Short mmCIF file of the C-alpha atoms (twelve columns), coordinates in Angstrom:
data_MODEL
# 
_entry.id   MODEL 
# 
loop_
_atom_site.group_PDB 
_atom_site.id 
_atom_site.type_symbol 
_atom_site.label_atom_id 
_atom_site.label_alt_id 
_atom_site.label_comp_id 
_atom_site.label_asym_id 
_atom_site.label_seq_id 
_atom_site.Cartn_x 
_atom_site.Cartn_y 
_atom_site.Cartn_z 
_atom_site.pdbx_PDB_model_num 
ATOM 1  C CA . UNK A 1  -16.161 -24.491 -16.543 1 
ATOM 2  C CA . UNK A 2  -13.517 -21.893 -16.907 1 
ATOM 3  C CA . UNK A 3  -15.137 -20.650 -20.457 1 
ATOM 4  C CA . UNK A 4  -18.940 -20.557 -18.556 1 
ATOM 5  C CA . UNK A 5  -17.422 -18.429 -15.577 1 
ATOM 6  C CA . UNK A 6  -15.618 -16.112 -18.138 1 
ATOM 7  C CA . UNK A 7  -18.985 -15.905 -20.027 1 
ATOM 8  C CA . UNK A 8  -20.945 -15.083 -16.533 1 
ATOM 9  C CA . UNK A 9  -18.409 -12.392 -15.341 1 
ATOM 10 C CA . UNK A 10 -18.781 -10.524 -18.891 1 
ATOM 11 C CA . UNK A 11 -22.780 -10.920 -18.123 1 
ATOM 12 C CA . UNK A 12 -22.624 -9.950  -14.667 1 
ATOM 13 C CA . UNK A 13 -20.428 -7.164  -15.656 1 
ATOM 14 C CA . UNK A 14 -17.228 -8.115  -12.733 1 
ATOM 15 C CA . UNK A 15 -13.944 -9.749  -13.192 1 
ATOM 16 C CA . UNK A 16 -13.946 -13.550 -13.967 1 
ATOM 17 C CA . UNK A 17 -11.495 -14.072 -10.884 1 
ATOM 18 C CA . UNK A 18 -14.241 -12.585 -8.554  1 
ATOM 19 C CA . UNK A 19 -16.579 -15.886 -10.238 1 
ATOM 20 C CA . UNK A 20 -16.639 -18.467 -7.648  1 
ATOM 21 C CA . UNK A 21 -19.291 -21.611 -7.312  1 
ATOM 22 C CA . UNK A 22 -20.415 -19.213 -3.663  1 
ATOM 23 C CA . UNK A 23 -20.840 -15.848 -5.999  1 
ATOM 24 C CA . UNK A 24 -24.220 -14.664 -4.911  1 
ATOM 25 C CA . UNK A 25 -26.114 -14.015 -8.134  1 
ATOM 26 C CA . UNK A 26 -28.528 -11.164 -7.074  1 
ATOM 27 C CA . UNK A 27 -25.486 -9.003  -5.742  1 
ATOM 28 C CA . UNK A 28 -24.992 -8.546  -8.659  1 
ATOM 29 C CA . UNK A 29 -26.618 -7.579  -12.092 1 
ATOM 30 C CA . UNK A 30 -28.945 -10.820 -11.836 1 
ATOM 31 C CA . UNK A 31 -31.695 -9.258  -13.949 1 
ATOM 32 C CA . UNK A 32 -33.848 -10.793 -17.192 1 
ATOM 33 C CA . UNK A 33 -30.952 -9.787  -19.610 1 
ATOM 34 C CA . UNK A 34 -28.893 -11.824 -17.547 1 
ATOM 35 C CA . UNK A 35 -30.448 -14.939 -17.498 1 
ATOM 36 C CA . UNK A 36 -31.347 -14.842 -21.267 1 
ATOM 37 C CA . UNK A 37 -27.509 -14.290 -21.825 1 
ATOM 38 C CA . UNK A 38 -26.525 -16.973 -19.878 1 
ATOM 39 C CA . UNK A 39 -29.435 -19.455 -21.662 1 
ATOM 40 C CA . UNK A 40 -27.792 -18.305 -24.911 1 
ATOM 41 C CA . UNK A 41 -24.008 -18.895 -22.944 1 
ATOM 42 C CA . UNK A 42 -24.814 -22.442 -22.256 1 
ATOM 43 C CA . UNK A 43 -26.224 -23.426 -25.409 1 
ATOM 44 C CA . UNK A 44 -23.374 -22.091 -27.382 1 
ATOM 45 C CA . UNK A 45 -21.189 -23.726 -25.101 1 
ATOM 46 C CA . UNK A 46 -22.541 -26.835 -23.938 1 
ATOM 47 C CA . UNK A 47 -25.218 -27.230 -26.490 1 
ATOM 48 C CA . UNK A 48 -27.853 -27.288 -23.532 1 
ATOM 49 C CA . UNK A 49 -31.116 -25.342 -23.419 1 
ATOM 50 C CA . UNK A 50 -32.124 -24.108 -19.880 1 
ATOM 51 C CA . UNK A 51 -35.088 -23.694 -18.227 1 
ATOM 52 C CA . UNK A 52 -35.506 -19.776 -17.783 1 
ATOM 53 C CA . UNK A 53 -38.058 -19.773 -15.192 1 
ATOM 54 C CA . UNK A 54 -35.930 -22.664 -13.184 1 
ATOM 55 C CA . UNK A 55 -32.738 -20.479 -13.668 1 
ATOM 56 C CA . UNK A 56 -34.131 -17.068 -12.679 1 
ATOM 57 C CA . UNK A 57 -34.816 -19.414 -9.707  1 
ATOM 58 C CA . UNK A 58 -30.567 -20.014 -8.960  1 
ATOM 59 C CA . UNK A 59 -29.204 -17.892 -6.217  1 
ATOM 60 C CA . UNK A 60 -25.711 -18.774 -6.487  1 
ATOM 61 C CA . UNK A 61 -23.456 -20.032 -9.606  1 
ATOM 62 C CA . UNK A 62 -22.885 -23.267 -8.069  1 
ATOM 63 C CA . UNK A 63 -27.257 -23.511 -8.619  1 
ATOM 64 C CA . UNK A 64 -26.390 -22.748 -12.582 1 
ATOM 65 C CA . UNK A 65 -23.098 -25.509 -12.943 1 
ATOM 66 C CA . UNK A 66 -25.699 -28.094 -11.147 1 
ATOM 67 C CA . UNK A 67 -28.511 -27.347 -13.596 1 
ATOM 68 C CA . UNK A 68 -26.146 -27.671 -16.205 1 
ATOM 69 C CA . UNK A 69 -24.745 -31.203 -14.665 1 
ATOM 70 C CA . UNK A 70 -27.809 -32.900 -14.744 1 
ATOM 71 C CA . UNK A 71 -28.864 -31.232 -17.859 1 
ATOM 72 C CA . UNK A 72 -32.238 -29.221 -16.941 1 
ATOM 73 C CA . UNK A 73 -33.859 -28.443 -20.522 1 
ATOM 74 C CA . UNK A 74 -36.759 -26.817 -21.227 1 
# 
């Protein structure tokens, strides 16, 4: 996971300490761009296509690691 929160601090534009499973996604820049960059960040990484509409739906990063974990495609 360290690679994915690295990736979601560059898209969220904050440091990749602040990146913690409680981060708060719309405090932050949580916006269209964002999730299509982190669809494109877990594919490249995990090899895992997202649901967009289901992860504009995640409020916190811990919401993204679990969609991840049990492997929500499209």
């Amino acid at each position: 996971m360290h690679a994915l929160f690295n990736g979601l601090a560059e898209i969220l534009e904050i440091d990749a300490v602040d990146i913690t499973p409680e981060l708060k996604l719309a405090d932050y820049a949580w916006d269209s761009l964002a999730i299509i960059s982190v669809i494109a960040l877990v594919d490249e990484l995990y090899d895992q296509m997202l649901n967009g509409q289901a992860l504009s739906q995640c409020v916190t990063v811990a919401d993204i690691t679990a969609m991840i974990n049990t492997g929500a495609k499209q």
